[in-house]
Each structure stands twice: as C-alpha cells, then as structure tokens.
Coordinates of C-alpha atoms and ligand atoms in Angstrom, one line a residue:
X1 CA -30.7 -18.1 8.2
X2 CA -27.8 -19.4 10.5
X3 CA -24.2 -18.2 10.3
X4 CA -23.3 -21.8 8.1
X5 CA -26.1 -21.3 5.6
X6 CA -25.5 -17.8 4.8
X7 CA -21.9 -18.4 4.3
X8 CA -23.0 -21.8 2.1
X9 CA -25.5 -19.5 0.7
X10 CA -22.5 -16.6 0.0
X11 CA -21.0 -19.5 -1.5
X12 CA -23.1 -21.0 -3.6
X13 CA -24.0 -17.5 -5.5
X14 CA -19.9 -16.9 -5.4
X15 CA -20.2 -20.6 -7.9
X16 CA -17.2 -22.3 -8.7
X17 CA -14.8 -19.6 -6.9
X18 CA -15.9 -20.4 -3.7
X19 CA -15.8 -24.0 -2.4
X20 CA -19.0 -24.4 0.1
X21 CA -17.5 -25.5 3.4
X22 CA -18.4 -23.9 6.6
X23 CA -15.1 -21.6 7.4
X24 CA -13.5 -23.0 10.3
X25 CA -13.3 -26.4 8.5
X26 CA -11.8 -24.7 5.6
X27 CA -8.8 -23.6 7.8
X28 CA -8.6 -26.3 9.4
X29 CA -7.8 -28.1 6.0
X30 CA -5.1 -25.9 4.6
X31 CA -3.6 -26.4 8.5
X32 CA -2.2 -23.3 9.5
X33 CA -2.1 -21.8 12.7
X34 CA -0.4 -17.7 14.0
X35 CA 2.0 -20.3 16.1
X36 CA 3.4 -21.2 12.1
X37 CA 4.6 -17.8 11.8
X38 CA 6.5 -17.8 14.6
X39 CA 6.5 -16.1 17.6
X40 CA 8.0 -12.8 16.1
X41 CA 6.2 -12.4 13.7
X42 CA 4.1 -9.2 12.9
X43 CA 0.2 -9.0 12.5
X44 CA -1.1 -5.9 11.5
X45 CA -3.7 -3.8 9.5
X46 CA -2.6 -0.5 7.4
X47 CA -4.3 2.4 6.7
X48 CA -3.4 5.7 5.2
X49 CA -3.9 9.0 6.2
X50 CA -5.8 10.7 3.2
X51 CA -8.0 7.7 2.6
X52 CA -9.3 7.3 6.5
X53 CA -8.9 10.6 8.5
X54 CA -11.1 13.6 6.8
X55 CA -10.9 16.7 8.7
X56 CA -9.4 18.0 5.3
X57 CA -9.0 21.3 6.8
X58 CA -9.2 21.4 10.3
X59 CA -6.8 22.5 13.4
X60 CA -4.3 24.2 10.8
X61 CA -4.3 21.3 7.6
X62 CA -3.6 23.1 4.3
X63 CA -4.8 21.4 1.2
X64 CA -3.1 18.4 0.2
X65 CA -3.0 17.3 -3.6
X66 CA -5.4 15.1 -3.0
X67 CA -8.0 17.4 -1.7
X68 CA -7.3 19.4 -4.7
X69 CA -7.3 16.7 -7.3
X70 CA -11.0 15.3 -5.9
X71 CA -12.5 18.3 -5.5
X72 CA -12.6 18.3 -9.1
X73 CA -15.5 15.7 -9.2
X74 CA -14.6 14.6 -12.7
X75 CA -11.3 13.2 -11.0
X76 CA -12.9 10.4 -9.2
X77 CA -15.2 7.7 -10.7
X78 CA -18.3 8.4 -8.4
X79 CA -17.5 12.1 -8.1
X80 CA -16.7 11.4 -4.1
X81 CA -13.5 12.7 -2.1
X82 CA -11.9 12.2 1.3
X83 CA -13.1 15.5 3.1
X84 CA -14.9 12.9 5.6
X85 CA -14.2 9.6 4.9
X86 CA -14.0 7.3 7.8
X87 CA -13.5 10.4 10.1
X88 CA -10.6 9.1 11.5
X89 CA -9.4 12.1 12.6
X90 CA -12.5 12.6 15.6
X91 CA -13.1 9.0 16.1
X92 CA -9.4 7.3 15.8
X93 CA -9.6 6.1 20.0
X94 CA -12.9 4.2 19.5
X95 CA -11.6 2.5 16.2
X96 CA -7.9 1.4 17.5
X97 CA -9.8 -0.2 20.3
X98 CA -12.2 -1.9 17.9
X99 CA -8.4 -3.0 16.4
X100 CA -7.5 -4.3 19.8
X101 CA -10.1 -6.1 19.7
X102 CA -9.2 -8.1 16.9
X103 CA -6.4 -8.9 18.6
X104 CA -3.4 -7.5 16.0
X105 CA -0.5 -5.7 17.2
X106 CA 0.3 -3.4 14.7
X107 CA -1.2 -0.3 13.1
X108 CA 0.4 1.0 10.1
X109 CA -1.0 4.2 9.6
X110 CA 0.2 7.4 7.3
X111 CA 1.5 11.3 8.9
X112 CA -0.2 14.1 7.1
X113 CA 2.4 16.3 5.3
X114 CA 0.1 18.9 5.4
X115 CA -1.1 18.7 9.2
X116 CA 2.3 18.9 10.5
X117 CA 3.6 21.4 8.2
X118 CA 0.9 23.3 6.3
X119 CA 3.4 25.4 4.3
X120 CA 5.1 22.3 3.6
X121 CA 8.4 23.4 4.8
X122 CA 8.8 25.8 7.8
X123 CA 6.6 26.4 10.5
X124 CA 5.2 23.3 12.2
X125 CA 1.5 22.9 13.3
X126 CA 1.0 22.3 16.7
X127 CA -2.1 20.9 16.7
X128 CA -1.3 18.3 13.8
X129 CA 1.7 17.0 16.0
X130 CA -0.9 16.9 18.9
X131 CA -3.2 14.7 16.4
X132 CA -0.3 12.3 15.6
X133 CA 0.4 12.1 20.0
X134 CA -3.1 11.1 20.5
X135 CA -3.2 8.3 17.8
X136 CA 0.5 7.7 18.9
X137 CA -0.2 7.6 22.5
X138 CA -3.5 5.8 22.5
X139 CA -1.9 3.2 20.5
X140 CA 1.0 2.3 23.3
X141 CA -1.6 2.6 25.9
X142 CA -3.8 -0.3 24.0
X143 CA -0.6 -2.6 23.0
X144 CA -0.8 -1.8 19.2
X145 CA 2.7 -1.0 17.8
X146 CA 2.2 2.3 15.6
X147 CA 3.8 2.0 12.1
X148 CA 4.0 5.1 10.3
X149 CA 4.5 6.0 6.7
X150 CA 6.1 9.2 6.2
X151 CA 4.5 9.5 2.6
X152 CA 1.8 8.0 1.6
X153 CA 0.2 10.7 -1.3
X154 CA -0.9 13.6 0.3
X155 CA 1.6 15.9 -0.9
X156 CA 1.1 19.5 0.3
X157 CA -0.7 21.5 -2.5
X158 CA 1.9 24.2 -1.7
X159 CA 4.6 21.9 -2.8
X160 CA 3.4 21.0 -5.9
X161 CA 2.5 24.3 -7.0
X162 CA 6.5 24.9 -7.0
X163 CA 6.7 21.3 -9.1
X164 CA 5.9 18.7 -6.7
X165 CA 7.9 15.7 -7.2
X166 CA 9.4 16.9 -10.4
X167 CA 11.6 19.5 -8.4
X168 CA 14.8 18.1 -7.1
X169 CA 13.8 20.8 -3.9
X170 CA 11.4 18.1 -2.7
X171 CA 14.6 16.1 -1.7
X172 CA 15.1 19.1 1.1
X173 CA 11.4 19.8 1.8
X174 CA 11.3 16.0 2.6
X175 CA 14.2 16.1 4.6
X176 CA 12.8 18.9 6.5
X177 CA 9.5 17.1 7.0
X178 CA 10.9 13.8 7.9
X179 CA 13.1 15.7 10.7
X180 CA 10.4 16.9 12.2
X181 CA 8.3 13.7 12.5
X182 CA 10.9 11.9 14.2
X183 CA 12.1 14.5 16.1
X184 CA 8.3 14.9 17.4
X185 CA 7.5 11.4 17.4
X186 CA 10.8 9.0 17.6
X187 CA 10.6 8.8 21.2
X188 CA 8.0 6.3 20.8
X189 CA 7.8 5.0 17.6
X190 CA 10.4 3.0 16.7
X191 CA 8.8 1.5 13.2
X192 CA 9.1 4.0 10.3
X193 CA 8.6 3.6 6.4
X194 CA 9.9 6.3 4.2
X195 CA 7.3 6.3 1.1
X196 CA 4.6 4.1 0.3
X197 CA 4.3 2.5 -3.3
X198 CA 6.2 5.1 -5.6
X199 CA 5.7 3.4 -8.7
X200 CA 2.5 4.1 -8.0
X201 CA 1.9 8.0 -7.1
X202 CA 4.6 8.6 -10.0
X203 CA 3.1 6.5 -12.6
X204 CA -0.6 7.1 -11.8
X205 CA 0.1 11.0 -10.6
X206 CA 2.5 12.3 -13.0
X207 CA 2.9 10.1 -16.2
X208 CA -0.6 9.1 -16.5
X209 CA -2.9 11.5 -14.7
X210 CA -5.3 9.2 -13.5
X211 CA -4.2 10.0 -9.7
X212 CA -3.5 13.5 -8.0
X213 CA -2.0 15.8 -9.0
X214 CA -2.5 14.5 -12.5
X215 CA 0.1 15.3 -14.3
X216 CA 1.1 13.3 -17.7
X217 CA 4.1 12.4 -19.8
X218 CA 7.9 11.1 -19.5
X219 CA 9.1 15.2 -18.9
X220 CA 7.1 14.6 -15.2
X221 CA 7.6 11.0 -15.3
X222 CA 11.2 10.5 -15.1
X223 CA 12.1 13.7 -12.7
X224 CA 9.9 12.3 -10.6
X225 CA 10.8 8.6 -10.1
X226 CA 14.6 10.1 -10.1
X227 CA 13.9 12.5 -6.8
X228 CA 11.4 9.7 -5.0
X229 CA 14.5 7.3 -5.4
X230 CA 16.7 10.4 -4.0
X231 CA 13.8 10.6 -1.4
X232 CA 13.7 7.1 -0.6
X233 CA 17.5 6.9 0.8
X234 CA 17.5 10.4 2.2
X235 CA 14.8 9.6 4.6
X236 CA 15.8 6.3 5.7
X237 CA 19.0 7.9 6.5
X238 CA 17.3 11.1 8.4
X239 CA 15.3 8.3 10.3
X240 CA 17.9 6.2 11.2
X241 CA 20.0 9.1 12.6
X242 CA 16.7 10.8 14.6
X243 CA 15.5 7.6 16.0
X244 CA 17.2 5.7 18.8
X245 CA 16.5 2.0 18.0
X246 CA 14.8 2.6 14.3
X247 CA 13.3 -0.2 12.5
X248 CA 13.3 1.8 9.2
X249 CA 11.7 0.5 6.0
X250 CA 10.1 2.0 3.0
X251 CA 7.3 0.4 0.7
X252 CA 6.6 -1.1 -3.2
X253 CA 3.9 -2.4 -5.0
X254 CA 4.9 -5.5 -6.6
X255 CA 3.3 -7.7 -9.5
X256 CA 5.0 -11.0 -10.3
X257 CA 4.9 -11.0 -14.3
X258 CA 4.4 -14.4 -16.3
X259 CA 4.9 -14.1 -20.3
X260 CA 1.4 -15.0 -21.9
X261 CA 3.2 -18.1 -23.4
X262 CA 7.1 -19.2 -23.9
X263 CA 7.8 -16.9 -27.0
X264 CA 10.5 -15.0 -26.7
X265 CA 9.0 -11.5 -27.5
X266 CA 6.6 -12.1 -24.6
X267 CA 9.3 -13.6 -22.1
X268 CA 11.3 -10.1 -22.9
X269 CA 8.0 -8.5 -22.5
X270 CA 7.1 -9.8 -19.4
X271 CA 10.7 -9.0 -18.3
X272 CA 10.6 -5.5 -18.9
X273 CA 7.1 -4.8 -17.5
X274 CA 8.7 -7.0 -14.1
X275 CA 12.0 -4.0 -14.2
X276 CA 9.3 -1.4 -14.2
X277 CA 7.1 -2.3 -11.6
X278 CA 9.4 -4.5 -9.4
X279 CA 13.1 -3.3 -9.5
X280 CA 13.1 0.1 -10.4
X281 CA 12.5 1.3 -7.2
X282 CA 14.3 -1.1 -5.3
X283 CA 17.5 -2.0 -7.4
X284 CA 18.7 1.9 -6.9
X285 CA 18.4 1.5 -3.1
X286 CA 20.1 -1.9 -2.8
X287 CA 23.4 -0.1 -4.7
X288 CA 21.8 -1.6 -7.8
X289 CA 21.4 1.3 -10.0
X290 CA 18.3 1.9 -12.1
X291 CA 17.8 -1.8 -14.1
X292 CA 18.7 0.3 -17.4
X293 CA 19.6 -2.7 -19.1
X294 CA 15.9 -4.1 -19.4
X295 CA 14.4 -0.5 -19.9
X296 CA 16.9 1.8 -21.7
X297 CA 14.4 4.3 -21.6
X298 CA 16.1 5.2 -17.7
X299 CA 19.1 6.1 -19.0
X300 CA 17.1 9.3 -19.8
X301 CA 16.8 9.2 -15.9
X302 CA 21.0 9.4 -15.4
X303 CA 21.9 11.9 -18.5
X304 CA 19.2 14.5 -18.0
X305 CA 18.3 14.5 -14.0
X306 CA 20.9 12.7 -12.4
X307 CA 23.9 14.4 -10.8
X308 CA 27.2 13.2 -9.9
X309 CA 27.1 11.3 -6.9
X310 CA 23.6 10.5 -7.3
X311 CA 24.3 6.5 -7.4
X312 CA 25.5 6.5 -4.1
X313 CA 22.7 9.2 -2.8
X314 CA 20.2 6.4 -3.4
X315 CA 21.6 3.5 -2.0
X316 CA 20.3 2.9 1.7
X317 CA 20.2 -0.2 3.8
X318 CA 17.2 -0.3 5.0
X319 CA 16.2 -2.7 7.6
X320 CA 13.2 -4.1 5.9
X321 CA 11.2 -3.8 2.7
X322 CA 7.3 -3.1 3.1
X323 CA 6.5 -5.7 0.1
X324 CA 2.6 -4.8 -1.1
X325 CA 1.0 -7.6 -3.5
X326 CA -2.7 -7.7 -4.6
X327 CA -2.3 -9.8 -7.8
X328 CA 0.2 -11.5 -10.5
X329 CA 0.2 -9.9 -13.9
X330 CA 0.2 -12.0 -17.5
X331 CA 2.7 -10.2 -20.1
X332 CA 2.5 -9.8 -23.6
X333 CA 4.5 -8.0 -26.1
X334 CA 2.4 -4.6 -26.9
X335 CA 2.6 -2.3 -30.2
X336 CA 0.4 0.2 -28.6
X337 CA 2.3 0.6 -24.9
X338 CA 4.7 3.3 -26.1
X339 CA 8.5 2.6 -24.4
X340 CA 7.5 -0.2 -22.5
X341 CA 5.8 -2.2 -25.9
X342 CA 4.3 -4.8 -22.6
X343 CA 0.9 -5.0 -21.4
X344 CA -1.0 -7.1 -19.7
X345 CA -3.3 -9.9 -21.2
X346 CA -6.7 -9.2 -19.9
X347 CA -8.4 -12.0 -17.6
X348 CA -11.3 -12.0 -19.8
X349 CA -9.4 -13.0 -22.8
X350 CA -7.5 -15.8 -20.4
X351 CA -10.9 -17.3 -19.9
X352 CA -11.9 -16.0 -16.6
X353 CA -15.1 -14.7 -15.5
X354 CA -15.7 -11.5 -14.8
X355 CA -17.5 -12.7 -11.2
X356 CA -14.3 -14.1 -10.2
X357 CA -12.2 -11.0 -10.2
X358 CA -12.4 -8.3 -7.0
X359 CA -14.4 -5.0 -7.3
X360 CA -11.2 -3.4 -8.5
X361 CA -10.9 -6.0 -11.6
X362 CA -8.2 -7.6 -10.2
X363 CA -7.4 -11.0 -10.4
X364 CA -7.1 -13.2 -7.2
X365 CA -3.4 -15.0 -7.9
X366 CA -2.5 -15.8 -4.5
X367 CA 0.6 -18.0 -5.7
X368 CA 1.6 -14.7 -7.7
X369 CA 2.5 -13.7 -3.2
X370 CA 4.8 -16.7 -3.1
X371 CA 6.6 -15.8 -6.4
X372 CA 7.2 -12.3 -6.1
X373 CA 8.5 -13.2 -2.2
X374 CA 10.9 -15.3 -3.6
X375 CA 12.3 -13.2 -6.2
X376 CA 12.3 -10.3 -3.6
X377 CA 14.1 -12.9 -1.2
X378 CA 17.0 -13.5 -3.5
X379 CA 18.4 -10.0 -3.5
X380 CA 21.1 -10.5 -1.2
X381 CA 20.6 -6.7 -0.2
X382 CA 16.9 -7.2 1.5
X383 CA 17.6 -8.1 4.9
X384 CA 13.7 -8.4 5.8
X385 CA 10.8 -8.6 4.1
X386 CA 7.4 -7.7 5.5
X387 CA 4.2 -7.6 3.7
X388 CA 3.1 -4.2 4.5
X389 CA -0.1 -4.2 1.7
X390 CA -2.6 -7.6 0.8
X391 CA -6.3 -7.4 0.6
X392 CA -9.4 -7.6 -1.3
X393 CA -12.2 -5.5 -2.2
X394 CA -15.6 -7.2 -3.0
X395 CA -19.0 -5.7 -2.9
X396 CA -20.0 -6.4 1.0
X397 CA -23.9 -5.8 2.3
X398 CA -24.6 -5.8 5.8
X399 CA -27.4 -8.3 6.6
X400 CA -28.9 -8.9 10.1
X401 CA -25.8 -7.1 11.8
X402 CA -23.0 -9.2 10.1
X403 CA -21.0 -8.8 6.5
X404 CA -20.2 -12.2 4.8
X405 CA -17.4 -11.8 2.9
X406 CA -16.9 -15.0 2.6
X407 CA -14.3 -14.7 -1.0
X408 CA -12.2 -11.8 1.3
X409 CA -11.7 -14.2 3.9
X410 CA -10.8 -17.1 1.4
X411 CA -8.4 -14.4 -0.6
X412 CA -6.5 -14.0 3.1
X413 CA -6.4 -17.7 3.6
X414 CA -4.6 -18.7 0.2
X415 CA -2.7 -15.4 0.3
X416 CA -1.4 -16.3 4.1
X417 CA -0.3 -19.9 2.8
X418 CA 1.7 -18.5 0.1
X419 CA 3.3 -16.5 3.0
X420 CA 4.0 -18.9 5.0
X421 CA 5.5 -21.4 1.7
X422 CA 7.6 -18.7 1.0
X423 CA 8.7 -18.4 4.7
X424 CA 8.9 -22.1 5.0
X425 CA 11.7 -22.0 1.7
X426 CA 13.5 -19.5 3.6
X427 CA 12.5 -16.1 2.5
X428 CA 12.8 -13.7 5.5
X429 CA 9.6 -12.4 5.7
X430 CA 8.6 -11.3 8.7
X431 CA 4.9 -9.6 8.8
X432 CA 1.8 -9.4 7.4
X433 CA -0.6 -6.2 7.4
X434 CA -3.9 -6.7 5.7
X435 CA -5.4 -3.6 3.1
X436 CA -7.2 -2.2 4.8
X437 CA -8.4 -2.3 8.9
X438 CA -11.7 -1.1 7.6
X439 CA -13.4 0.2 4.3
X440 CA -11.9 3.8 3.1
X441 CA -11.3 6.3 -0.1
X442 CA -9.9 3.9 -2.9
X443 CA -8.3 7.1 -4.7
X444 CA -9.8 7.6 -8.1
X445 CA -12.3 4.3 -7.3
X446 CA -14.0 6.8 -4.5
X447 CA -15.6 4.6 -1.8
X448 CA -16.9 2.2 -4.0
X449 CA -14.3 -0.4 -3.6
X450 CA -14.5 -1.9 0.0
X451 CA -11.0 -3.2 1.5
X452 CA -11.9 -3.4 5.3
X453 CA -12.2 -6.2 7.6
X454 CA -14.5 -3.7 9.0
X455 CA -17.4 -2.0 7.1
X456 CA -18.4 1.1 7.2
X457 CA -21.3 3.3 6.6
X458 CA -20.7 6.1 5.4
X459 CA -23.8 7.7 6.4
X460 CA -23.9 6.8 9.9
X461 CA -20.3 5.7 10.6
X462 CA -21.5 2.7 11.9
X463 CA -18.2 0.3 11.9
X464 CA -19.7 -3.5 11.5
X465 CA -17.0 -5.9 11.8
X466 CA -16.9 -8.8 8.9
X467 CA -16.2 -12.1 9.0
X468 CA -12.9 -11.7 7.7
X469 CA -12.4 -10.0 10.7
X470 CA -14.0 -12.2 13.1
X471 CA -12.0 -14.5 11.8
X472 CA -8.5 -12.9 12.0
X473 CA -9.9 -12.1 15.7
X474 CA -10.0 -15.9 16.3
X475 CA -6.9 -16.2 14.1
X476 CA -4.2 -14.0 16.0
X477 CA -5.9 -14.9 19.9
X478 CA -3.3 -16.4 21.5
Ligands
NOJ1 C1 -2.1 0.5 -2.6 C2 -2.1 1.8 -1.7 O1 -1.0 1.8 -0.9 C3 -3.4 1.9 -1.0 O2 -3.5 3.3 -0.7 C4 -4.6 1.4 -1.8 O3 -5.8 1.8 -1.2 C5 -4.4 -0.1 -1.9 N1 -3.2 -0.4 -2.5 C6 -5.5 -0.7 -2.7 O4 -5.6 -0.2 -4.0

C-alpha cells in the first residue's frame, strides 16, 4: 500500500470524521503557510519531566509524588508508572536531535524538583544540575531554544509529607528551588514558566484524588489553589530578578464553556464552570483578585488562608501567558456537582460518536482554540499569549516503518487555523508548542494515551516519527 492509500485507507475507517484527501492537498486548501505566523513566531514541542525522563532514582533523585502515587498500581489505570518511560534521562542528545530534525526551535521541557534538590529545600544535587546543563547545553549547540517549567507535578515526596501544597511553607521552599534554577541555569536560558496547569494538579491532586498525591476535599482544595496563586507571582518575580533578559511566563489549562442551550440556569452554569477553570488562576495574577463573584465559594479562600497583603503578593506581570487548550466544554446546570452545581453535558448525549472523540474521551472543538484566545486576549493585563499545550491522543500502530495518524495531523491543522484567526483579529498570540514531541506517561491514563508526533516503543525505545510529524517537518522548513 502507497503512502496516499493508507492515509485514504486511515480515512475511510476514521468515516465521516476524516475527509479522504491525500494530506498535502488538504493544507493546501485551508491555505496556511509558517510565513502566516510571522517571522517571530515560536514553534515548539513540550514535554515534561516526570512523564518523559525515568531514571526515578538515579545520580541523587529522591522520590517525587508522583513516583509515590504510581507505585501504588491501583493509582493508574493500567497499573504502569514513569520509573522508565521514554528514558529521557540516558537518551535526551539523540532525541533533541531527532527534534532538530523536524525543524522546531523550541523545547519546552520541565526541571525536576527532586533532582536538583532531593530534600526539597537545602542542599543541591550536583549531578541533577549537571543533567539539566547537558539537556541545556545540547540544546544551544543544536539551535533549539530551551523552555523550562519550574513546576510541572513532581513535587518532592519530602515536601508533601510536611503538607505539600496545603502548607503556606511551600511559598519558601519554592522560592528556594526557583533561586537555584536560575541561578544554575539563567545564564543561558532566557525562557522560564513558573507552574504548569494549576487547576489541574490542585483539582485532580488534592480535591479529587484522581492525580498524585491524592488528596480529597475543599480543606486541601482551597489551601492549595491559595499558595499555587502565592507561588505563581513569587516565582515570576524570583525569575525576573535572577535572570538577565527573562522572558518569564507561567501556564493554564483552559476550556472555553458554552451553556447546553440559552436558559438562564445553564448560561450561569456555564459561567461558573468558565471562573473555575479559566480565571481563577489568572484573574489573581492580573491584580484581579480571585473571581469571587461567580463562585462565592473562594471567599472561603480570603477569610480562612489568606493574609493581609496577600492581594498584592499574587499580582505579577508576567510577560506571557502559556495558554494550554485540548477541547471546549458544554455546560449544564448540575444538582449532583456539589459547590459548583455545573457539569458538563456528555458528547454522547450531544449526539456524537464515541469514534470521533480522542483516546482520552475528549472532544476535538478546534473553534473552542479561537474562543478561549479571544477571551484570554481581552484581559488588558495579558501582554502575550503563547500556546504552550495542544495535541491529540489517538490509538497509533506502526505499520511498514511509518505511523498514520492521519486524525492527529487534521486535529493540528484546524487547531493551527483557529490560531492563526485568532491572531489575524488581533489577539497577541505569539507561539505554538504541540502536546507532546513524542508519546509519554499520560498521569493516571499510564502510557495508553499516545500524544507524540513521535512514537515510541516502549519495549525497545524505538522512536518512529509520525506523519504528523513529517508533516510539521515539512511545515516549519524554511
Ligand atoms: C496537560 C499536562 O500539562 C500534560 O502533562 C498532559 O500530559 C497533557 N495536558 C495531556 O493531558
């Protein structure tokens, strides 16, 4: 079978989601070019450390939460965890030259808590800072810009046995941490973001339990969100002040929300599921406060863990917001959703088949990009917008050397025109980094999920690039 009838062949069993039209022609349709982006713009991949490195406990690395929470094999759907993974950690010069080669510029990757500082606060670990100045180093050497995330889940287990992110001390351990990064590493790296997705490691990891260190309840909950807010400022200030020239920006997950219909108790539904996930980590930080109005419930947040002063400790300016989008959400007004009283209306029930949602269960919305861009683009506080998170996962095979992801690569394509609609009306956004540069551990998924432009085997760790990212390679060459 030739490269056009698998992929007609890929589309034809993908039915009605996939129109059958060999791929070049299909972008060549919808018209856009890198040159559309302008010449400043910023292609990259991200990756983070947990979910790629392995080498749990090697050259000094303590014990992160995560290597806690899935060592408990009921933790994770398919009983895996990240003690290997993609073995980043021995292989990380081969693989950013297999990035190079698909010609992007930037590698957002995450810094290890627990490699640099296996105590969490105190004495650093030499040999974690000398992991970080290989992957640093080898980067420069290649071209590729690095892009760290200070935070991006892996916690030190030493830290949360004293209360994790409930512990208003984790505003000073932070600070501690973060010092040391740039003070090891600001030479060089001029990109930083502070935490990646909050809503999410506080929601998922201490009010639901579903993530590590899986902790439940609003008496976890609330500290937590309040001190990640502290966290958020603090170390964009501690970065801006290490790092000649920073470019300092911290992360959210985003979810545009639509009311299931025009009624009014699923317009105020949808409203206060969109102050939950969209604004409650951002508002603070823009000199906003928390968006109390929409979800009383924060005031909890100000009378019990607040202290004076606190308003202005989270407000920082940062000089972009890493905007993450996978899907839109529908709203409707919930009786069984506890202080929010929203929840989402299920795809199924909306009429949509099962086969066109991704391995996660997610629906593919890419106009949902375009709407939340603009909403994020009217804060007069965001200064720059890039979109540090957007990807797919759909079950990929290898067959006769090649992966044909054929609904991946049409995900990127309508997600990339939102982009560039959005950037079109105005909305400063000025970057794109794809989840994920190749497959990895999808949390409490385990390795099921596959994100990557690049496959991987985790048998062999035998890296097979797809055609998604063949065709980014062709995309991005000058
Ligand atoms: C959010 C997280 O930042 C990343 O770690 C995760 O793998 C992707 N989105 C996909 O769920």
């Amino acid at each position: 079978m030739n490269r056009r009838q698998a992929i007609q062949t890929s589309a034809a069993l993908a039915g009605s989601f996939f129109v059958p039209k060999p791929l070049a022609q299909l972008f060549l349709e919808n018209g856009m070019t890198k040159a559309d982006f302008g010449p400043n713009f910023k292609w990259g991949v991200a990756t983070a450390s947990y979910q790629i490195e392995g080498a749990w406990q090697e050259d000094g690395k303590s014990p992160s939460i995560w290597d806690s929470f899935s060592h408990k094999r009921k933790n994770i759907k398919t009983g895996e965890n990240g003690d290997v993974t993609c073995d980043f950690y021995h292989r990380y010069a081969s693989d950013l030259e297999l990035l190079k080669a698909l010609n992007f510029k930037v590698f957002r990757f995450s810094l290890a808590w627990p490699r640099l500082l296996p105590d969490g606060t105190g004495k650093p670990n030499q040999k974690g800072i000398d992991f970080y100045n290989r992957v640093i180093d080898k980067c420069l050497s290649l071209g590729l810009e690095p892009w760290p995330t200070l935070y991006h889940w892996d916690l030190p287990q030493v830290l949360e046995d004293k209360g994790g992110w409930t512990n208003r001390d984790v505003v000073g351990w932070f600070s501690e941490y973060t010092d040391l990064a740039t003070r090891s590493f600001g030479d060089r790296v001029k990109n930083w973001m502070v935490l990646n997705e909050p809503f999410s490691y506080t929601t998922l990891g201490y009010m639901l339990g579903w993530h590590a260190p899986g902790r439940k309840g609003m008496k976890n909950y609330l500290p937590a969100v309040h001190h990640s807010v502290l966290v958020q400022a603090e170390g964009g200030r501690i970065v801006r002040a290490n790092v000649q020239g920073a470019n300092v920006g911290t992360t959210f997950i985003t979810a545009f929300a639509e009311p299931k219909n025009t009624e009014e108790k699923h317009v105020r539904a949808a409203k206060r599921f969109d102050a939950l996930m969209n604004r409650m980590f951002l508002e603070p930080t823009l000199g906003m406060g928390y968006p109390t109005d929409t979800l009383p419930f924060l005031k909890k947040i100000e009378r019990k863990y607040a202290l004076p002063g606190d308003r202005e400790r989270m407000k920082f300016d940062f000089d972009f917001i890493g905007l993450q989008n996978y899907y839109a959400v529908t709203v409707k007004k919930s009786l069984t959703t506890p202080v929010l009283w929203a929840n989402e209306e299920p795809a199924k029930k909306r009429g949509i088949p099962a086969d066109q949602l991704t391995t996660m269960g997610w629906e593919v919305t890419p106009e949902g990009l375009y709407k939340i861009l603009k909403q994020y683009g009217a804060y007069p506080g965001i200064k720059k917008i890039i979109v540090t998170e957007n990807g797919a996962a759909f079950p990929d095979v290898v067959e006769n050397g090649g992966v044909h992801d054929s609904k991946r690569l049409r995900f990127y394509q309508d997600y990339l025109a939102n982009v560039l609609k959005a950037k079109r009306e105005g909305v400063p956004v000025d970057g794109y980094f794809c989840w994920s540069f190749m497959d990895n551990f999808e949390w409490a998924e385990g390795y099921k999920p596959r994100f990557g432009l690049v496959h991987v085997d985790y048998n062999t760790q035998v890296r097979t690039v797809k055609d998604s990212g063949k065709w980014f390679q062709d995309f991005l060459k000058k």
